[in-house]
mmCIF file of C-alpha atoms and ligand atoms in Angstrom:
data_model
loop_
_atom_site.group_PDB
_atom_site.id
_atom_site.type_symbol
_atom_site.label_atom_id
_atom_site.label_comp_id
_atom_site.label_asym_id
_atom_site.label_seq_id
_atom_site.Cartn_x
_atom_site.Cartn_y
_atom_site.Cartn_z
ATOM 1 C CA UNK U 12 144.281 95.542 37.588
ATOM 2 C CA UNK U 13 145.554 94.355 34.204
ATOM 3 C CA UNK U 14 143.870 96.038 31.279
ATOM 4 C CA UNK U 15 144.180 94.335 27.877
ATOM 5 C CA UNK U 16 145.141 96.261 24.723
ATOM 6 C CA UNK U 17 142.059 95.193 22.743
ATOM 7 C CA UNK U 18 138.446 94.384 23.563
ATOM 8 C CA UNK U 19 135.046 93.295 22.246
ATOM 9 C CA UNK U 20 132.772 96.154 21.215
ATOM 10 C CA UNK U 21 129.818 96.971 18.984
ATOM 11 C CA UNK U 22 130.839 99.146 16.068
ATOM 12 C CA UNK U 23 128.296 101.130 14.026
ATOM 13 C CA UNK U 24 129.468 100.904 10.426
ATOM 14 C CA UNK U 25 126.925 103.120 8.602
ATOM 15 C CA UNK U 26 123.965 105.433 9.133
ATOM 16 C CA UNK U 27 121.548 102.708 7.982
ATOM 17 C CA UNK U 28 120.429 102.050 11.540
ATOM 18 C CA UNK U 29 121.212 99.457 14.237
ATOM 19 C CA UNK U 30 121.197 96.635 11.647
ATOM 20 C CA UNK U 31 124.723 97.838 10.814
ATOM 21 C CA UNK U 32 126.068 97.329 14.326
ATOM 22 C CA UNK U 33 128.911 94.768 14.184
ATOM 23 C CA UNK U 34 130.551 92.905 17.038
ATOM 24 C CA UNK U 35 134.312 93.368 16.736
ATOM 25 C CA UNK U 36 136.944 91.728 18.896
ATOM 26 C CA UNK U 37 139.949 93.951 18.217
ATOM 27 C CA UNK U 38 138.758 97.398 19.306
ATOM 28 C CA UNK U 39 141.459 99.362 21.056
ATOM 29 C CA UNK U 40 140.917 99.799 24.789
ATOM 30 C CA UNK U 41 140.906 103.605 25.335
ATOM 31 C CA UNK U 42 143.204 105.340 27.832
ATOM 32 C CA UNK U 43 141.867 107.861 30.314
ATOM 33 C CA UNK U 44 143.134 111.395 29.656
ATOM 34 C CA UNK U 45 143.417 114.132 32.293
ATOM 35 C CA UNK U 46 140.234 114.280 34.375
ATOM 36 C CA UNK U 47 139.001 110.951 32.978
ATOM 37 C CA UNK U 48 138.575 107.419 34.282
ATOM 38 C CA UNK U 49 138.580 104.049 32.538
ATOM 39 C CA UNK U 50 135.856 101.618 33.608
ATOM 40 C CA UNK U 51 135.339 97.947 32.891
ATOM 41 C CA UNK U 52 131.754 98.078 31.687
ATOM 42 C CA UNK U 53 129.530 95.575 33.484
ATOM 43 C CA UNK U 54 126.279 96.886 31.982
ATOM 44 C CA UNK U 55 125.630 99.429 29.232
ATOM 45 C CA UNK U 56 122.297 101.239 29.036
ATOM 46 C CA UNK U 57 120.364 101.195 25.766
ATOM 47 C CA UNK U 58 118.664 104.497 24.915
ATOM 48 C CA UNK U 59 116.390 105.674 22.129
ATOM 49 C CA UNK U 60 119.187 108.111 21.245
ATOM 50 C CA UNK U 61 121.322 105.094 20.218
ATOM 51 C CA UNK U 62 118.777 104.517 17.451
ATOM 52 C CA UNK U 63 118.826 108.203 16.452
ATOM 53 C CA UNK U 64 122.651 108.070 16.338
ATOM 54 C CA UNK U 65 122.625 104.921 14.205
ATOM 55 C CA UNK U 66 120.477 106.779 11.640
ATOM 56 C CA UNK U 67 122.646 109.917 11.725
ATOM 57 C CA UNK U 68 119.750 111.903 13.250
ATOM 58 C CA UNK U 69 121.524 112.807 16.493
ATOM 59 C CA UNK U 70 122.771 116.401 16.278
ATOM 60 C CA UNK U 71 126.533 116.415 16.833
ATOM 61 C CA UNK U 72 126.646 112.602 16.952
ATOM 62 C CA UNK U 73 129.651 110.523 15.846
ATOM 63 C CA UNK U 74 130.439 109.635 12.201
ATOM 64 C CA UNK U 75 130.574 105.915 11.345
ATOM 65 C CA UNK U 76 132.540 103.848 11.955
ATOM 66 C CA UNK U 77 132.238 104.473 15.699
ATOM 67 C CA UNK U 78 131.910 102.427 18.865
ATOM 68 C CA UNK U 79 128.238 102.663 19.786
ATOM 69 C CA UNK U 80 126.496 103.278 23.115
ATOM 70 C CA UNK U 81 126.985 106.133 25.562
ATOM 71 C CA UNK U 82 125.620 105.075 28.969
ATOM 72 C CA UNK U 83 127.841 102.735 30.954
ATOM 73 C CA UNK U 84 128.042 101.363 34.484
ATOM 74 C CA UNK U 85 130.958 99.416 35.865
ATOM 75 C CA UNK U 86 134.107 99.366 37.923
ATOM 76 C CA UNK U 87 136.958 101.879 37.741
ATOM 77 C CA UNK U 88 140.185 100.221 36.508
ATOM 78 C CA UNK U 89 142.392 103.271 35.847
ATOM 79 C CA UNK U 90 142.294 106.991 36.562
ATOM 80 C CA UNK U 91 143.770 109.818 34.503
ATOM 81 C CA UNK U 92 145.878 112.718 35.675
ATOM 82 C CA UNK U 93 144.272 115.063 38.171
ATOM 83 C CA UNK U 94 141.385 112.769 39.129
ATOM 84 C CA UNK U 95 140.695 112.980 42.846
ATOM 85 C CA UNK U 96 138.207 111.010 44.914
ATOM 86 C CA UNK U 97 137.776 108.090 42.513
ATOM 87 C CA UNK U 98 139.956 105.020 42.984
ATOM 88 C CA UNK U 99 140.199 101.768 41.028
ATOM 89 C CA UNK U 100 137.570 99.403 42.362
ATOM 90 C CA UNK U 101 134.838 102.054 42.722
ATOM 91 C CA UNK U 102 131.517 101.328 41.005
ATOM 92 C CA UNK U 103 130.220 104.231 38.916
ATOM 93 C CA UNK U 104 127.758 105.124 36.193
ATOM 94 C CA UNK U 105 128.203 107.813 33.583
ATOM 95 C CA UNK U 106 127.970 108.964 29.999
ATOM 96 C CA UNK U 107 130.739 108.823 27.375
ATOM 97 C CA UNK U 108 131.455 107.405 23.915
ATOM 98 C CA UNK U 109 131.633 103.683 23.165
ATOM 99 C CA UNK U 110 129.641 102.190 26.057
ATOM 100 C CA UNK U 111 128.750 99.032 24.084
ATOM 101 C CA UNK U 112 132.199 97.634 24.840
ATOM 102 C CA UNK U 113 134.196 95.911 27.563
ATOM 103 C CA UNK U 114 135.919 99.165 28.564
ATOM 104 C CA UNK U 115 135.013 102.840 28.199
ATOM 105 C CA UNK U 116 136.306 106.226 29.317
ATOM 106 C CA UNK U 117 134.140 108.571 31.401
ATOM 107 C CA UNK U 118 134.692 112.182 32.440
ATOM 108 C CA UNK U 119 135.362 111.747 36.182
ATOM 109 C CA UNK U 120 133.376 114.882 37.119
ATOM 110 C CA UNK U 121 130.206 113.478 35.518
ATOM 111 C CA UNK U 122 130.439 109.934 36.891
ATOM 112 C CA UNK U 123 128.078 109.118 39.765
ATOM 113 C CA UNK U 124 128.662 106.396 42.343
ATOM 114 C CA UNK U 125 126.352 103.392 41.977
ATOM 115 C CA UNK U 126 124.099 103.714 45.057
ATOM 116 C CA UNK U 127 125.158 101.483 47.981
ATOM 117 C CA UNK U 128 123.573 98.063 47.804
ATOM 118 C CA UNK U 129 122.640 98.385 44.113
ATOM 119 C CA UNK U 130 124.118 96.198 41.365
ATOM 120 C CA UNK U 131 125.687 98.237 38.536
ATOM 121 C CA UNK U 132 122.892 97.444 36.069
ATOM 122 C CA UNK U 133 120.264 98.615 38.577
ATOM 123 C CA UNK U 134 121.730 102.126 38.344
ATOM 124 C CA UNK U 135 121.162 102.369 34.565
ATOM 125 C CA UNK U 136 118.784 105.239 33.937
ATOM 126 C CA UNK U 137 120.257 107.431 36.692
ATOM 127 C CA UNK U 138 122.301 109.576 34.302
ATOM 128 C CA UNK U 139 120.025 109.739 31.227
ATOM 129 C CA UNK U 140 116.367 108.727 31.666
ATOM 130 C CA UNK U 141 115.728 109.869 35.238
ATOM 131 C CA UNK U 142 117.270 113.366 34.981
ATOM 132 C CA UNK U 143 115.456 113.888 31.659
ATOM 133 C CA UNK U 144 112.114 112.907 33.205
ATOM 134 C CA UNK U 145 112.712 115.088 36.265
ATOM 135 C CA UNK U 146 113.878 118.099 34.231
ATOM 136 C CA UNK U 147 110.763 117.788 32.061
ATOM 137 C CA UNK U 148 108.465 117.639 35.085
ATOM 138 C CA UNK U 149 110.005 120.262 37.349
ATOM 139 C CA UNK U 150 112.448 122.951 36.144
ATOM 140 C CA UNK U 151 111.058 122.900 32.584
ATOM 141 C CA UNK U 152 107.483 121.743 33.172
ATOM 142 C CA UNK U 153 106.767 123.483 36.527
ATOM 143 C CA UNK U 154 104.466 120.670 37.668
ATOM 144 C CA UNK U 155 102.692 121.265 40.967
ATOM 145 C CA UNK U 156 100.449 119.084 43.132
ATOM 146 C CA UNK U 157 96.919 118.724 41.818
ATOM 147 C CA UNK U 158 97.860 119.419 38.209
ATOM 148 C CA UNK U 159 97.289 116.939 35.396
ATOM 149 C CA UNK U 160 100.250 115.658 33.376
ATOM 150 C CA UNK U 161 100.068 113.671 30.138
ATOM 151 C CA UNK U 162 103.058 111.306 29.860
ATOM 152 C CA UNK U 163 103.772 109.559 26.541
ATOM 153 C CA UNK U 164 105.858 106.359 26.274
ATOM 154 C CA UNK U 165 104.956 105.807 29.926
ATOM 155 C CA UNK U 166 106.097 102.163 29.963
ATOM 156 C CA UNK U 167 109.562 103.085 28.678
ATOM 157 C CA UNK U 168 112.827 103.792 30.465
ATOM 158 C CA UNK U 169 112.187 107.536 30.732
ATOM 159 C CA UNK U 170 108.403 107.326 31.004
ATOM 160 C CA UNK U 171 108.323 104.923 33.960
ATOM 161 C CA UNK U 172 110.519 107.282 35.993
ATOM 162 C CA UNK U 173 108.318 110.218 34.975
ATOM 163 C CA UNK U 174 105.130 108.465 36.131
ATOM 164 C CA UNK U 175 106.655 107.579 39.521
ATOM 165 C CA UNK U 176 107.940 111.111 40.113
ATOM 166 C CA UNK U 177 104.752 112.834 38.918
ATOM 167 C CA UNK U 178 102.675 110.743 41.324
ATOM 168 C CA UNK U 179 105.141 111.510 44.128
ATOM 169 C CA UNK U 180 104.666 115.235 43.434
ATOM 170 C CA UNK U 181 100.892 114.860 43.784
ATOM 171 C CA UNK U 182 99.925 115.154 40.112
ATOM 172 C CA UNK U 183 97.147 113.331 38.306
ATOM 173 C CA UNK U 184 98.786 111.203 35.600
ATOM 174 C CA UNK U 185 97.275 110.411 32.223
ATOM 175 C CA UNK U 186 99.728 108.022 30.574
ATOM 176 C CA UNK U 187 99.973 106.594 27.080
ATOM 177 C CA UNK U 188 101.500 103.290 26.000
ATOM 178 C CA UNK U 189 100.965 100.610 23.390
ATOM 179 C CA UNK U 190 98.350 97.983 24.235
ATOM 180 C CA UNK U 191 100.010 95.186 26.196
ATOM 181 C CA UNK U 192 101.970 97.580 28.396
ATOM 182 C CA UNK U 193 99.027 99.169 30.252
ATOM 183 C CA UNK U 194 99.121 96.966 33.364
ATOM 184 C CA UNK U 195 102.761 97.932 33.995
ATOM 185 C CA UNK U 196 101.902 101.634 33.770
ATOM 186 C CA UNK U 197 98.866 101.264 36.046
ATOM 187 C CA UNK U 198 101.020 99.457 38.601
ATOM 188 C CA UNK U 199 103.309 102.516 38.698
ATOM 189 C CA UNK U 200 100.344 104.596 39.857
ATOM 190 C CA UNK U 201 99.070 106.205 36.641
ATOM 191 C CA UNK U 202 95.458 107.338 37.047
ATOM 192 C CA UNK U 203 94.483 106.682 33.415
ATOM 193 C CA UNK U 204 96.268 104.790 30.652
ATOM 194 C CA UNK U 205 95.433 105.487 26.998
ATOM 195 C CA UNK U 206 96.449 103.622 23.847
ATOM 196 C CA UNK U 207 99.400 105.567 22.411
ATOM 197 C CA UNK U 208 98.472 104.390 18.896
ATOM 198 C CA UNK U 209 94.878 105.705 19.087
ATOM 199 C CA UNK U 210 93.763 108.507 16.772
ATOM 200 C CA UNK U 211 91.559 109.868 19.589
ATOM 201 C CA UNK U 212 94.286 110.698 22.120
ATOM 202 C CA UNK U 213 93.585 114.436 22.327
ATOM 203 C CA UNK U 214 89.817 113.908 22.568
ATOM 204 C CA UNK U 215 90.328 111.327 25.320
ATOM 205 C CA UNK U 216 92.532 113.709 27.341
ATOM 206 C CA UNK U 217 89.978 116.518 26.943
ATOM 207 C CA UNK U 218 87.205 114.153 28.069
ATOM 208 C CA UNK U 219 89.204 113.121 31.150
ATOM 209 C CA UNK U 220 89.854 116.772 32.053
ATOM 210 C CA UNK U 221 86.289 118.086 31.539
ATOM 211 C CA UNK U 222 87.375 119.810 28.348
ATOM 212 C CA UNK U 223 90.217 121.761 29.985
ATOM 213 C CA UNK U 224 93.245 119.786 28.786
ATOM 214 C CA UNK U 225 96.441 118.781 30.589
ATOM 215 C CA UNK U 226 98.510 121.316 32.539
ATOM 216 C CA UNK U 227 101.689 119.634 31.316
ATOM 217 C CA UNK U 228 102.521 117.240 28.473
ATOM 218 C CA UNK U 229 105.757 115.214 28.360
ATOM 219 C CA UNK U 230 106.117 114.954 24.586
ATOM 220 C CA UNK U 231 108.517 112.382 23.178
ATOM 221 C CA UNK U 232 106.224 110.752 20.623
ATOM 222 C CA UNK U 233 106.790 113.108 17.713
ATOM 223 C CA UNK U 234 105.012 112.451 14.397
ATOM 224 C CA UNK U 235 101.229 112.411 14.716
ATOM 225 C CA UNK U 236 101.500 112.240 18.505
ATOM 226 C CA UNK U 237 102.929 115.774 18.527
ATOM 227 C CA UNK U 238 99.687 117.206 17.105
ATOM 228 C CA UNK U 239 97.670 115.287 19.707
ATOM 229 C CA UNK U 240 99.913 116.657 22.474
ATOM 230 C CA UNK U 241 99.340 120.256 21.320
ATOM 231 C CA UNK U 242 95.566 119.745 21.194
ATOM 232 C CA UNK U 243 95.573 118.032 24.613
ATOM 233 C CA UNK U 244 97.374 120.904 26.410
ATOM 234 C CA UNK U 245 95.371 123.439 28.415
ATOM 235 C CA UNK U 246 94.888 126.781 26.616
ATOM 236 C CA UNK U 247 96.987 129.710 27.927
ATOM 237 C CA UNK U 248 98.716 127.971 30.875
ATOM 238 C CA UNK U 249 99.435 124.494 29.440
ATOM 239 C CA UNK U 250 103.075 123.496 28.874
ATOM 240 C CA UNK U 251 104.363 120.956 26.331
ATOM 241 C CA UNK U 252 107.938 119.864 27.057
ATOM 242 C CA UNK U 253 109.359 118.376 23.856
ATOM 243 C CA UNK U 254 112.300 116.024 24.418
ATOM 244 C CA UNK U 255 111.927 113.207 21.887
ATOM 245 C CA UNK U 256 111.088 112.654 18.211
ATOM 246 C CA UNK U 257 110.473 108.879 18.229
ATOM 247 C CA UNK U 258 107.736 109.033 15.566
ATOM 248 C CA UNK U 259 109.569 111.569 13.381
ATOM 249 C CA UNK U 260 109.657 115.341 12.971
ATOM 250 C CA UNK U 261 106.496 117.421 13.374
ATOM 251 C CA UNK U 262 105.885 121.163 13.188
ATOM 252 C CA UNK U 263 103.857 123.965 14.720
ATOM 253 C CA UNK U 264 103.458 127.335 12.992
ATOM 254 C CA UNK U 265 103.325 130.866 14.380
ATOM 255 C CA UNK U 266 99.725 131.073 13.091
ATOM 256 C CA UNK U 267 98.814 128.020 15.154
ATOM 257 C CA UNK U 268 100.399 129.525 18.268
ATOM 258 C CA UNK U 269 98.360 132.706 17.830
ATOM 259 C CA UNK U 270 95.023 131.294 16.652
ATOM 260 C CA UNK U 271 94.862 127.601 17.572
ATOM 261 C CA UNK U 272 97.200 126.481 20.379
ATOM 262 C CA UNK U 273 97.855 129.286 22.875
ATOM 263 C CA UNK U 274 100.272 127.159 24.869
ATOM 264 C CA UNK U 275 103.892 127.047 26.057
ATOM 265 C CA UNK U 276 106.251 124.876 23.986
ATOM 266 C CA UNK U 277 109.522 124.049 25.747
ATOM 267 C CA UNK U 278 112.443 122.171 24.208
ATOM 268 C CA UNK U 279 114.602 119.908 26.371
ATOM 269 C CA UNK U 280 117.924 118.270 25.615
ATOM 270 C CA UNK U 281 119.787 116.833 28.593
ATOM 271 C CA UNK U 282 123.261 117.440 27.115
ATOM 272 C CA UNK U 283 122.454 121.104 26.539
ATOM 273 C CA UNK U 284 120.925 121.426 30.005
ATOM 274 C CA UNK U 285 124.138 120.062 31.564
ATOM 275 C CA UNK U 286 126.367 122.400 29.535
ATOM 276 C CA UNK U 287 124.307 125.591 29.355
ATOM 277 C CA UNK U 288 122.525 125.508 32.720
ATOM 278 C CA UNK U 289 124.754 123.549 35.131
ATOM 279 C CA UNK U 290 123.032 125.140 38.135
ATOM 280 C CA UNK U 291 119.646 123.741 37.012
ATOM 281 C CA UNK U 292 121.220 120.351 36.287
ATOM 282 C CA UNK U 293 122.841 120.452 39.751
ATOM 283 C CA UNK U 294 119.402 120.930 41.324
ATOM 284 C CA UNK U 295 118.063 118.022 39.256
ATOM 285 C CA UNK U 296 120.918 115.760 40.413
ATOM 286 C CA UNK U 297 120.380 116.740 44.056
ATOM 287 C CA UNK U 298 116.663 116.097 43.826
ATOM 288 C CA UNK U 299 117.306 112.700 42.194
ATOM 289 C CA UNK U 300 119.508 111.600 45.091
ATOM 290 C CA UNK U 301 116.816 112.726 47.521
ATOM 291 C CA UNK U 302 114.224 110.700 45.571
ATOM 292 C CA UNK U 303 116.531 107.659 45.633
ATOM 293 C CA UNK U 304 117.106 108.035 49.393
ATOM 294 C CA UNK U 305 113.355 108.394 49.925
ATOM 295 C CA UNK U 306 112.681 105.202 47.934
ATOM 296 C CA UNK U 307 110.645 106.996 45.249
ATOM 297 C CA UNK U 308 113.167 105.857 42.635
ATOM 298 C CA UNK U 309 114.144 102.257 43.297
ATOM 299 C CA UNK U 310 116.810 99.991 41.755
ATOM 300 C CA UNK U 311 116.026 99.460 38.073
ATOM 301 C CA UNK U 312 115.363 96.004 36.641
ATOM 302 C CA UNK U 313 116.594 96.279 33.069
ATOM 303 C CA UNK U 314 116.046 93.542 30.514
ATOM 304 C CA UNK U 315 119.561 92.214 29.900
ATOM 305 C CA UNK U 316 120.986 91.247 26.498
ATOM 306 C CA UNK U 317 124.407 89.846 25.614
ATOM 307 C CA UNK U 318 126.596 92.437 23.869
ATOM 308 C CA UNK U 319 126.379 90.480 20.595
ATOM 309 C CA UNK U 320 122.577 90.759 20.733
ATOM 310 C CA UNK U 321 122.800 94.562 20.725
ATOM 311 C CA UNK U 322 121.351 94.933 17.198
ATOM 312 C CA UNK U 323 118.352 92.820 18.287
ATOM 313 C CA UNK U 324 117.870 94.898 21.466
ATOM 314 C CA UNK U 325 117.917 98.161 19.510
ATOM 315 C CA UNK U 326 115.568 96.792 16.827
ATOM 316 C CA UNK U 327 113.093 95.725 19.518
ATOM 317 C CA UNK U 328 113.250 99.209 21.081
ATOM 318 C CA UNK U 329 112.660 100.847 17.686
ATOM 319 C CA UNK U 330 109.683 98.523 17.099
ATOM 320 C CA UNK U 331 107.946 99.806 20.293
ATOM 321 C CA UNK U 332 108.053 96.261 21.667
ATOM 322 C CA UNK U 333 109.953 96.895 24.916
ATOM 323 C CA UNK U 334 108.952 97.705 28.484
ATOM 324 C CA UNK U 335 111.361 99.596 30.754
ATOM 325 C CA UNK U 336 115.116 99.857 30.412
ATOM 326 C CA UNK U 337 117.313 97.581 28.289
ATOM 327 C CA UNK U 338 120.944 96.773 29.076
ATOM 328 C CA UNK U 339 123.823 95.132 27.178
ATOM 329 C CA UNK U 340 126.283 92.967 29.081
ATOM 330 C CA UNK U 341 129.757 92.925 27.495
HETATM 331 N N1 NAP M 408 116.074 115.113 25.031
HETATM 332 C C1 NAP M 408 116.793 114.329 25.812
HETATM 333 O O1 NAP M 408 117.806 114.748 26.373
HETATM 334 C C2 NAP M 408 116.350 112.911 26.007
HETATM 335 C C3 NAP M 408 116.975 112.108 26.970
HETATM 336 C C4 NAP M 408 116.478 110.808 27.166
HETATM 337 C C5 NAP M 408 115.419 110.347 26.384
HETATM 338 N N2 NAP M 408 114.892 111.173 25.430
HETATM 339 C C6 NAP M 408 113.760 110.725 24.592
HETATM 340 O O2 NAP M 408 112.790 110.160 25.437
HETATM 341 C C7 NAP M 408 112.082 109.153 24.726
HETATM 342 C C8 NAP M 408 112.117 107.877 25.530
HETATM 343 O O3 NAP M 408 113.447 107.379 25.504
HETATM 344 P P1 NAP M 408 113.810 105.963 26.129
HETATM 345 O O4 NAP M 408 115.232 105.714 25.799
HETATM 346 O O5 NAP M 408 113.346 105.941 27.543
HETATM 347 O O6 NAP M 408 112.930 104.963 25.252
HETATM 348 P P2 NAP M 408 111.604 104.140 25.664
HETATM 349 O O7 NAP M 408 110.571 105.090 26.169
HETATM 350 O O8 NAP M 408 111.981 102.987 26.523
HETATM 351 O O9 NAP M 408 111.143 103.587 24.255
HETATM 352 C C9 NAP M 408 110.567 104.427 23.316
HETATM 353 C C10 NAP M 408 109.029 104.356 23.359
HETATM 354 O O10 NAP M 408 108.513 105.448 22.628
HETATM 355 C C11 NAP M 408 107.210 105.130 22.186
HETATM 356 N N3 NAP M 408 107.021 105.516 20.798
HETATM 357 C C12 NAP M 408 106.061 106.341 20.359
HETATM 358 N N4 NAP M 408 106.112 106.467 19.040
HETATM 359 C C13 NAP M 408 107.119 105.705 18.604
HETATM 360 C C14 NAP M 408 107.632 105.397 17.312
HETATM 361 N N5 NAP M 408 107.085 105.902 16.203
HETATM 362 N N6 NAP M 408 108.692 104.556 17.232
HETATM 363 C C15 NAP M 408 109.237 104.035 18.330
HETATM 364 N N7 NAP M 408 108.771 104.286 19.590
HETATM 365 C C16 NAP M 408 107.708 105.108 19.723
HETATM 366 C C17 NAP M 408 107.053 103.614 22.347
HETATM 367 O O11 NAP M 408 106.151 103.394 23.429
HETATM 368 P P3 NAP M 408 104.634 102.914 23.154
HETATM 369 O O12 NAP M 408 104.668 102.009 21.967
HETATM 370 O O13 NAP M 408 104.276 102.205 24.418
HETATM 371 O O14 NAP M 408 103.858 104.160 22.908
HETATM 372 C C18 NAP M 408 108.451 103.131 22.688
HETATM 373 O O15 NAP M 408 108.427 101.976 23.504
HETATM 374 C C19 NAP M 408 112.745 109.039 23.346
HETATM 375 O O16 NAP M 408 111.997 109.787 22.419
HETATM 376 C C20 NAP M 408 114.106 109.660 23.585
HETATM 377 O O17 NAP M 408 114.673 110.187 22.414
HETATM 378 C C21 NAP M 408 115.334 112.422 25.237
#
């Protein structure tokens, strides 16, 4: 396979947000180092973290100028030294720098095969959104059948997977989403769908749970939603897994934990989970393949944008105007 020296890519030129993403045509095609593979990207996944990175809010994120995007699916075109079991021509999905480009390098050990019969873009979500949702529900959230889970951003890439899995595990799902997205969330099996922009979220959850609150909250809303999540969690045994800050930073004090919200607050970051608790991540990955084989998680249907429309795709995501996963096609 001939690999060109330069390629088209989206370069983030400042920390002023996705508006400063520029399409360049002379980015250098990277070379795979030891243990790495080079893929021709056929579809790159758009994530809320791309927005955080573009604003410089992503801890440990790259300094501008950098090639944006980190989730890519495509076909292997070259393998680095010491890579075994992955040949050119294989279709994989993984995480690495510079996914919004025609070519990107992935760490071979972290790349997953695109499931048989799936198009590359249908696998987007498998390495970011789905493991995050599953880790929040199970190893971190300890959800069991019959419990009630409150899932924010339920129409989104991560939230849709969370709703499907929570229902599969026998939970009662109270979901939140902006008006206009509720039918999609109901169709996934959510038992109740609330307006994520309502000021009465906590009261509504308490009403739906006879005053008890939710056993588990998947908290990615941040901002004012964070306070609603704390108030909606069941006293003493309720867990709030915090994995997103979409609406901005929010705080809880030690006084509140002692006198107001006697609950469990659990932080989740997928990158840290992979690095610091590989055995837990391994269990998550195994469970995800079982859920795929069982048809609980089905091929994704991302909304596709041309690479050059990346800034528009990210702006739409930031404006809460999207449903499900978005993909860029280089
Ligand atoms: N910690 C981790 O490792 C990790 C990994 C993956 C994802 N995440 C987090 O999970 C969340 C979902 O990520 P995603 O990529 O799947 O995105 P997404 O859910 O497809 O889109 C984000 C959604 O968040 C909701 N939202 C609530 N308040 C918002 C605000 N002030 N601004 C923008 N959106 C707001 C919106 O839904 P409604 O308007 O319908 O409420 C919006 O559609 C994000 O917070 C992301 O950072 C974390």
